[in-house]
Coordinates of C-alpha atoms in Angstrom, one line a residue:
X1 CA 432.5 215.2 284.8
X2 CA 435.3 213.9 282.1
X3 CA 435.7 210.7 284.6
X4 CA 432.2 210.2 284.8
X5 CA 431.6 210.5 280.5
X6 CA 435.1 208.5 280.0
X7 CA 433.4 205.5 282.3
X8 CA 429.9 205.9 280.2
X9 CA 431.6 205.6 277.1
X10 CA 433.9 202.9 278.2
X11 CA 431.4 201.1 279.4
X12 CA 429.2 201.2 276.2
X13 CA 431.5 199.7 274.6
X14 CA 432.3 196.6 277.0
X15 CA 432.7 193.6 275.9
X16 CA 429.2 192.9 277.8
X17 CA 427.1 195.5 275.7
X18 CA 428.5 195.0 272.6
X19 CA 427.3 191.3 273.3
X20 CA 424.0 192.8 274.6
X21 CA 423.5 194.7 271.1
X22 CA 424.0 191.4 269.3
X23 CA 421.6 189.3 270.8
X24 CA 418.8 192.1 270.7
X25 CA 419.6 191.8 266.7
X26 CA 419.5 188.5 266.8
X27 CA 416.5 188.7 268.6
X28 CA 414.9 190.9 266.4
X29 CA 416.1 188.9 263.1
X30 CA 414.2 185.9 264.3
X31 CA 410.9 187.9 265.3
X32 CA 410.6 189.8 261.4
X33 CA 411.3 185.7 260.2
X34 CA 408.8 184.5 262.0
X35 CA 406.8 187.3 261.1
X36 CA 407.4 186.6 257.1
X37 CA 407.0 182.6 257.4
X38 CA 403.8 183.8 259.3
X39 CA 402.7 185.8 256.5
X40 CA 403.7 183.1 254.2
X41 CA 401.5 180.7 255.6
X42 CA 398.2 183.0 255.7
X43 CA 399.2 183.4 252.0
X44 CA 399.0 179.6 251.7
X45 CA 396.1 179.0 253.6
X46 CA 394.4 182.0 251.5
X47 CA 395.0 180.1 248.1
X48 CA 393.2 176.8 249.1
X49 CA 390.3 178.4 250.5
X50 CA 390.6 180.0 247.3
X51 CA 391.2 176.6 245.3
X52 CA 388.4 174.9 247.1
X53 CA 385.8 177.4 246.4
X54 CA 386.5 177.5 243.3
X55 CA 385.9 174.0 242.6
X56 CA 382.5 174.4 244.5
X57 CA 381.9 177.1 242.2
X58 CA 382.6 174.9 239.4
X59 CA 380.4 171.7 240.8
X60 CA 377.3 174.4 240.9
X61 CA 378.2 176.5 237.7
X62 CA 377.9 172.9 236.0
X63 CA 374.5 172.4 236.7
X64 CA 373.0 176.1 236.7
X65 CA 372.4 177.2 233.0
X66 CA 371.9 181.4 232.7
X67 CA 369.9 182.4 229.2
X68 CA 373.2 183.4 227.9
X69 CA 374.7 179.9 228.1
X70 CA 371.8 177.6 227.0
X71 CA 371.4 179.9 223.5
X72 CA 375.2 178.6 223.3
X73 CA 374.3 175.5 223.7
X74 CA 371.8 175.1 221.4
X75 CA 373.2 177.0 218.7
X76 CA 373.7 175.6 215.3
X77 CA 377.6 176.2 215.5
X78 CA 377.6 174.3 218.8
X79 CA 375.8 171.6 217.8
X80 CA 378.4 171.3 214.5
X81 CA 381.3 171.3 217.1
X82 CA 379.7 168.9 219.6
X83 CA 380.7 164.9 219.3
X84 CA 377.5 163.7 218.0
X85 CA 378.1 163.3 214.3
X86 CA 374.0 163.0 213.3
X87 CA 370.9 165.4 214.7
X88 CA 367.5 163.8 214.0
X89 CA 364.2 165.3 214.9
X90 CA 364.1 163.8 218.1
X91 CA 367.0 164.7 219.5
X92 CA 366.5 168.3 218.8
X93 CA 362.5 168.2 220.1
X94 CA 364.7 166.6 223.4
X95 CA 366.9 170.1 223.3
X96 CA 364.5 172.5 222.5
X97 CA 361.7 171.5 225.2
X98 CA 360.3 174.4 226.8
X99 CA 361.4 175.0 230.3
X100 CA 359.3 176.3 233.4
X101 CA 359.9 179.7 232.6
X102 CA 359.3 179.6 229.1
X103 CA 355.8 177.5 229.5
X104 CA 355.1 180.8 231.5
X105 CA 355.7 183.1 228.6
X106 CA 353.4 181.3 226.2
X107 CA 350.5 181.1 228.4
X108 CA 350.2 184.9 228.1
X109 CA 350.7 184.7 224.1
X110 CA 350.5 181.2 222.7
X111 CA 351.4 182.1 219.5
X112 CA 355.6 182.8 220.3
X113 CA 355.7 179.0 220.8
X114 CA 355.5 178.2 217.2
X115 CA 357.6 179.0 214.2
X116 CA 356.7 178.8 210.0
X117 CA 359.5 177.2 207.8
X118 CA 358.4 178.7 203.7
X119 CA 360.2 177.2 200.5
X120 CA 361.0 179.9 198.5
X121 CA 360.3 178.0 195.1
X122 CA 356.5 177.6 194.4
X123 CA 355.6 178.9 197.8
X124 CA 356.7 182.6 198.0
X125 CA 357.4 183.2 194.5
X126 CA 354.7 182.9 192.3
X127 CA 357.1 182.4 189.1
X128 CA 360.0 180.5 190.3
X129 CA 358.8 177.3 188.7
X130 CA 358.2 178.8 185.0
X131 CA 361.5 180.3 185.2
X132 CA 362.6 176.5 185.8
X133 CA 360.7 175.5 183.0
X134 CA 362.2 177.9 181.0
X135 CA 365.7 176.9 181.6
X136 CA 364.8 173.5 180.8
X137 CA 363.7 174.3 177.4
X138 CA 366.6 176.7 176.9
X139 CA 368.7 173.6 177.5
X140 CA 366.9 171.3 175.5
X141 CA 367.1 174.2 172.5
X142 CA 371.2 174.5 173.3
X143 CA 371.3 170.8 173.0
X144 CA 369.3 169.9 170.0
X145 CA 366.9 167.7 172.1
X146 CA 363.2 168.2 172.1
X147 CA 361.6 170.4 174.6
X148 CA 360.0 168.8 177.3
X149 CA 356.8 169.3 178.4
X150 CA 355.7 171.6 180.5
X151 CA 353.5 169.1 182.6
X152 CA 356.0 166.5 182.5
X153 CA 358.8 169.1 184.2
X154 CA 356.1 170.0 186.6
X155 CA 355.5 166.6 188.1
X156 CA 359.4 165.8 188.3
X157 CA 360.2 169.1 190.4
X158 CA 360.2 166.8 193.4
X159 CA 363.2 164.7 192.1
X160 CA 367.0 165.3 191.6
X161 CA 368.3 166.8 188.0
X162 CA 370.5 164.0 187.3
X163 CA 367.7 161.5 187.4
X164 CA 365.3 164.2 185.2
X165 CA 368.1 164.0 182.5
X166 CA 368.3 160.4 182.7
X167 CA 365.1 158.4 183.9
X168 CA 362.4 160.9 182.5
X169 CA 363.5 163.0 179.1
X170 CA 366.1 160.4 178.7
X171 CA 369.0 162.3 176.8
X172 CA 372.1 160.3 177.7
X173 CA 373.2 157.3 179.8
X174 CA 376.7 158.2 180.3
X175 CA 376.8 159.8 184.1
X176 CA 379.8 162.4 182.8
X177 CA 377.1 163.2 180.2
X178 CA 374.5 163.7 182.6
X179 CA 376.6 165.6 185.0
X180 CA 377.0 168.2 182.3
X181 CA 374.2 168.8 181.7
X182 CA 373.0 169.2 184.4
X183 CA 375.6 171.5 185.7
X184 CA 374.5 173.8 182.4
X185 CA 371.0 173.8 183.9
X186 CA 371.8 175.0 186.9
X187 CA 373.5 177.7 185.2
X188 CA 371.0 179.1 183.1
X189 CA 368.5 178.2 185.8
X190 CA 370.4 180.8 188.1
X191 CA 370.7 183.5 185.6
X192 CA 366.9 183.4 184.6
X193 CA 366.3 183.9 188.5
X194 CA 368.4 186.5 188.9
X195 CA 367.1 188.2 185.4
X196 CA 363.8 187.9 186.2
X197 CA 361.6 190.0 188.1
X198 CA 359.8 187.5 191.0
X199 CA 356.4 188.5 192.1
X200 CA 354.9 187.4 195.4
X201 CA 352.1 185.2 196.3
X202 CA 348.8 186.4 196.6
X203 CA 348.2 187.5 200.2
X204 CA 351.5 186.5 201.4
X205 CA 352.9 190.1 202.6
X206 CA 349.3 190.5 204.6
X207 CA 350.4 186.7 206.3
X208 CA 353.8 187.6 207.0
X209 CA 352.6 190.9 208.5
X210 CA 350.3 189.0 211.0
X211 CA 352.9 186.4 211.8
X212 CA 355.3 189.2 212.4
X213 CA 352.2 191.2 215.0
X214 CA 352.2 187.6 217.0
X215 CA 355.7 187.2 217.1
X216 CA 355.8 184.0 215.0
X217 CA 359.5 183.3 213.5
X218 CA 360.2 182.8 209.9
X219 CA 362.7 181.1 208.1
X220 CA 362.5 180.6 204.0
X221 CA 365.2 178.1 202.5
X222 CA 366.1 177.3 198.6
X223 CA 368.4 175.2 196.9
X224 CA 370.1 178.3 195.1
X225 CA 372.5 180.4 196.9
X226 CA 372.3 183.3 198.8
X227 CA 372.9 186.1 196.5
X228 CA 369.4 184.8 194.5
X229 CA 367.4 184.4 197.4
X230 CA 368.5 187.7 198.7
X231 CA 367.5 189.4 195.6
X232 CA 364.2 187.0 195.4
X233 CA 363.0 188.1 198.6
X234 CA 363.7 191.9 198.0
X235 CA 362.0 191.9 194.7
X236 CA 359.0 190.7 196.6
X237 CA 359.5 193.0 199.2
X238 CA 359.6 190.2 202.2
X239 CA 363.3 190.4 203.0
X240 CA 362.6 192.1 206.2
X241 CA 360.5 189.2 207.6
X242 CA 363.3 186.0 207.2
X243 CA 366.4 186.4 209.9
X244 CA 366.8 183.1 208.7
X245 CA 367.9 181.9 205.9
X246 CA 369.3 178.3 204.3
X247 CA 370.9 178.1 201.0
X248 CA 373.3 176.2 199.1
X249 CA 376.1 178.1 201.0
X250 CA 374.4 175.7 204.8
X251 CA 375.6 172.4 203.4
X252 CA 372.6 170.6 203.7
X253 CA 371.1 168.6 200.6
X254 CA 367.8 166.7 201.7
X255 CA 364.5 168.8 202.3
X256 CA 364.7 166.8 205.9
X257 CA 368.0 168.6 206.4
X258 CA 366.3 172.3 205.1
X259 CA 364.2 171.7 208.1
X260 CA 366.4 170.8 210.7
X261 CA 368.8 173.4 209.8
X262 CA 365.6 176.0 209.5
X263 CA 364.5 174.6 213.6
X264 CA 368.3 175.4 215.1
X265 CA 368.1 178.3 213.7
X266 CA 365.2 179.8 215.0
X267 CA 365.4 178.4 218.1
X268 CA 362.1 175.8 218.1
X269 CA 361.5 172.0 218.3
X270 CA 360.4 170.7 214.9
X271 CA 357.1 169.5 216.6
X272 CA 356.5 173.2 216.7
X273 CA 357.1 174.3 213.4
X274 CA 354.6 174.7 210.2
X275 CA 356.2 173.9 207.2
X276 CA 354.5 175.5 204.0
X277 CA 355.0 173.3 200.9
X278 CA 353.6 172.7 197.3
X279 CA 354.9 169.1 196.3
X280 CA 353.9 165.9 198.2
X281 CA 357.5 165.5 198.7
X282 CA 358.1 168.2 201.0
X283 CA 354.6 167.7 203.1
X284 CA 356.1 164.0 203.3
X285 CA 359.6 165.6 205.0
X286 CA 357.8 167.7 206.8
X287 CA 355.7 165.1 208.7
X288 CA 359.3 163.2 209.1
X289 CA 360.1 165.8 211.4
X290 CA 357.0 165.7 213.4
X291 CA 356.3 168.9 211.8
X292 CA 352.7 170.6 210.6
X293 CA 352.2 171.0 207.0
X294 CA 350.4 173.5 204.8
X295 CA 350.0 172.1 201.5
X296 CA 349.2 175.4 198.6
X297 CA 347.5 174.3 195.7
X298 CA 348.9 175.4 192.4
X299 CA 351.5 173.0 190.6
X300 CA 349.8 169.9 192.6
X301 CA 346.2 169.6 192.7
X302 CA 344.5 169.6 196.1
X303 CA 344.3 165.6 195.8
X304 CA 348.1 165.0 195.8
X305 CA 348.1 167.2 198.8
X306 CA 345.7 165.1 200.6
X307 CA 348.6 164.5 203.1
X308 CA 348.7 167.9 204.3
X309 CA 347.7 168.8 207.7
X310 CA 345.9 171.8 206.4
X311 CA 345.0 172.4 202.3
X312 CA 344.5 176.2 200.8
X313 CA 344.6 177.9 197.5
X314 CA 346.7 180.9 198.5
X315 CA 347.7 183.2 201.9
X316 CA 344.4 185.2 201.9
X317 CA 342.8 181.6 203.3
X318 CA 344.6 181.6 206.3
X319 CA 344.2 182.8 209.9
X320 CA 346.5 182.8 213.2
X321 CA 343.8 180.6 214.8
X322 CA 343.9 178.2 212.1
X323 CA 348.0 177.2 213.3
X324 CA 347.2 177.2 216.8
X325 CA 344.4 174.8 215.8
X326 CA 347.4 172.4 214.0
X327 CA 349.1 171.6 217.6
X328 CA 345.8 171.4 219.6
X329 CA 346.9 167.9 220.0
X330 CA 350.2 169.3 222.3
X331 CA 349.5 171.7 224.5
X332 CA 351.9 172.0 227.2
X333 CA 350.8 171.1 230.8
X334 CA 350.0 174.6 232.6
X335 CA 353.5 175.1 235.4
X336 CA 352.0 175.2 238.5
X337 CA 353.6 176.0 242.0
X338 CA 354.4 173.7 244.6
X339 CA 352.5 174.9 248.4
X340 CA 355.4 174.7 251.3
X341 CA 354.0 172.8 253.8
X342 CA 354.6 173.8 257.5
X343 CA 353.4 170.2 259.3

């Protein structure tokens, strides 16, 4: 028995095994690298299938828009940021077209297609423009000029201060002058706005009400900031009814740019947008726009208004059927589907 385990054990360890050992190892090594390079190369192959459907991903994703997305795009911040430097009316009647899904919704209500753009001076507040007149003859009192008359500051609402100061009451031809001057106006304009207690229009809460029942957007903008028009509307008791606002604080400075500012906002072409205005200035800006007008008589007789799409003396005139009867001239061509044919 010791022979026999002294011959086991020597022969183990031979020169023959220990070799034998060595080249199983060996053996092994080179399976488990090839096993790892294997691995490897799955790992490879994974990444660009990965790569490549990710770039088909991207080549679809490009062209298919989800609801999320397209209010991005057309959004006034985007359009700010994009390369185009100017937005007229018809670019943005291109980018707010109604698509198939959306001529869907409106045949069921019609009325969600449009939107109504108000000027706060004139138009919602029944005393905003004797409060202007009042700071003009403040100023003209502070100044030792004459006061102007009252008729006279009416018919000039329509144009800039500086050329008021200068062209019509005449007060000074120096331009530093005149830019005084009219910087005090504004001032005292301001604080009489913000003194005074501003009473609506006559049936303009019943109006907004219906507009609100239909679904019909609002917007209101003013040359005066946001803190007057806030307290404006809340003295009138509209707030609740303009999302949308433009003021001093949008950057904007023509009544053409109030309007375009007023469509981004809510969403809507200008050729689907009623603009309500007092002065033949702004139913003039509004038409620039391919926009409807509704001219309210009050500082302009109905004759100067003459332009106007549609003429009334207050809100109690007016009737939802009365705007859908402003674009009966572009109605949207009813989607239909296309039949598959099997032949």
């Amino acid at each position: 028995r010791r022979a026999s385990d002294s011959g086991s054990s020597s022969s183990s360890s031979s020169p023959r095994a220990r070799e034998r050992r060595f080249r199983n190892r060996d053996s092994a090594d080179e399976a488990d690298g090839d096993d790892a390079d294997l691995e490897v190369n799955e790992v490879d192959d994974e990444d660009e299938e990965l790569d490549a459907e990710q770039e088909l991903l991207a080549d679809i994703t490009e062209r298919y828009e989800t609801w999320k997305s397209q209010a991005q795009r057309k959004s006034l911040s985007a359009m700010r940021g994009s390369e185009e430097v100017f937005f007229d009316a018809y670019d943005l009647n291109e980018r707010f077209r109604p698509d198939y899904w959306q001529r869907l919704r409106v045949i069921l209500q019609p009325e969600e297609a449009f939107a109504n753009i108000f000027k706060l001076e004139g138009v919602l507040s029944a005393n905003a423009h004797a409060i202007e007149y009042a700071s003009w003859k403040q100023l003209a009192e502070e100044l030792d000029k004459e006061p102007p008359d009252e008729d006279i500051v009416q018919q000039t609402y329509h144009l800039r201060p500086e050329r008021i100061v200068q062209g019509v009451l005449r007060w000074t031809d120096s331009w530093r002058e005149v830019r005084g001057i009219v910087y005090r106006q504004q001032e005292i304009y301001r604080e009489r706005f913000l003194a005074e207690q501003h009473r609506p229009t006559r049936g303009l809460l019943r109006w907004l009400e219906l507009l609100q029942r239909y679904d019909m957007p609002c917007a209101v903008y003013s040359r005066l900031d946001r803190v007057s028009v806030e307290k404006a509307l809340t003295d009138m008791g509209v707030a609740d009814f303009f999302k949308e606002r433009i003021t001093a604080e949008s950057e904007v400075e023509t009544a053409i740019q109030f309007l375009l500012v007023a469509c981004v906002k809510m969403q809507r072409a200008p050729q689907k947008c009623v603009v309500y205005e007092d002065t033949p200035k702004g139913i003039l800006a509004a038409h620039e726009v391919f926009s409807k007008a509704i001219g309210l008589v009050g500082l302009f007789p109905a004759f100067d208004l003459r332009l106007a799409d549609l003429t009334v003396e207050d809100f109690d005139d007016l009737r939802v059927m009365n705007v859908r009867r402003l674009f009966a001239d572009q109605e949207e061509p009813a989607p239909q589907f296309e039949y598959e044919r099997r032949w």
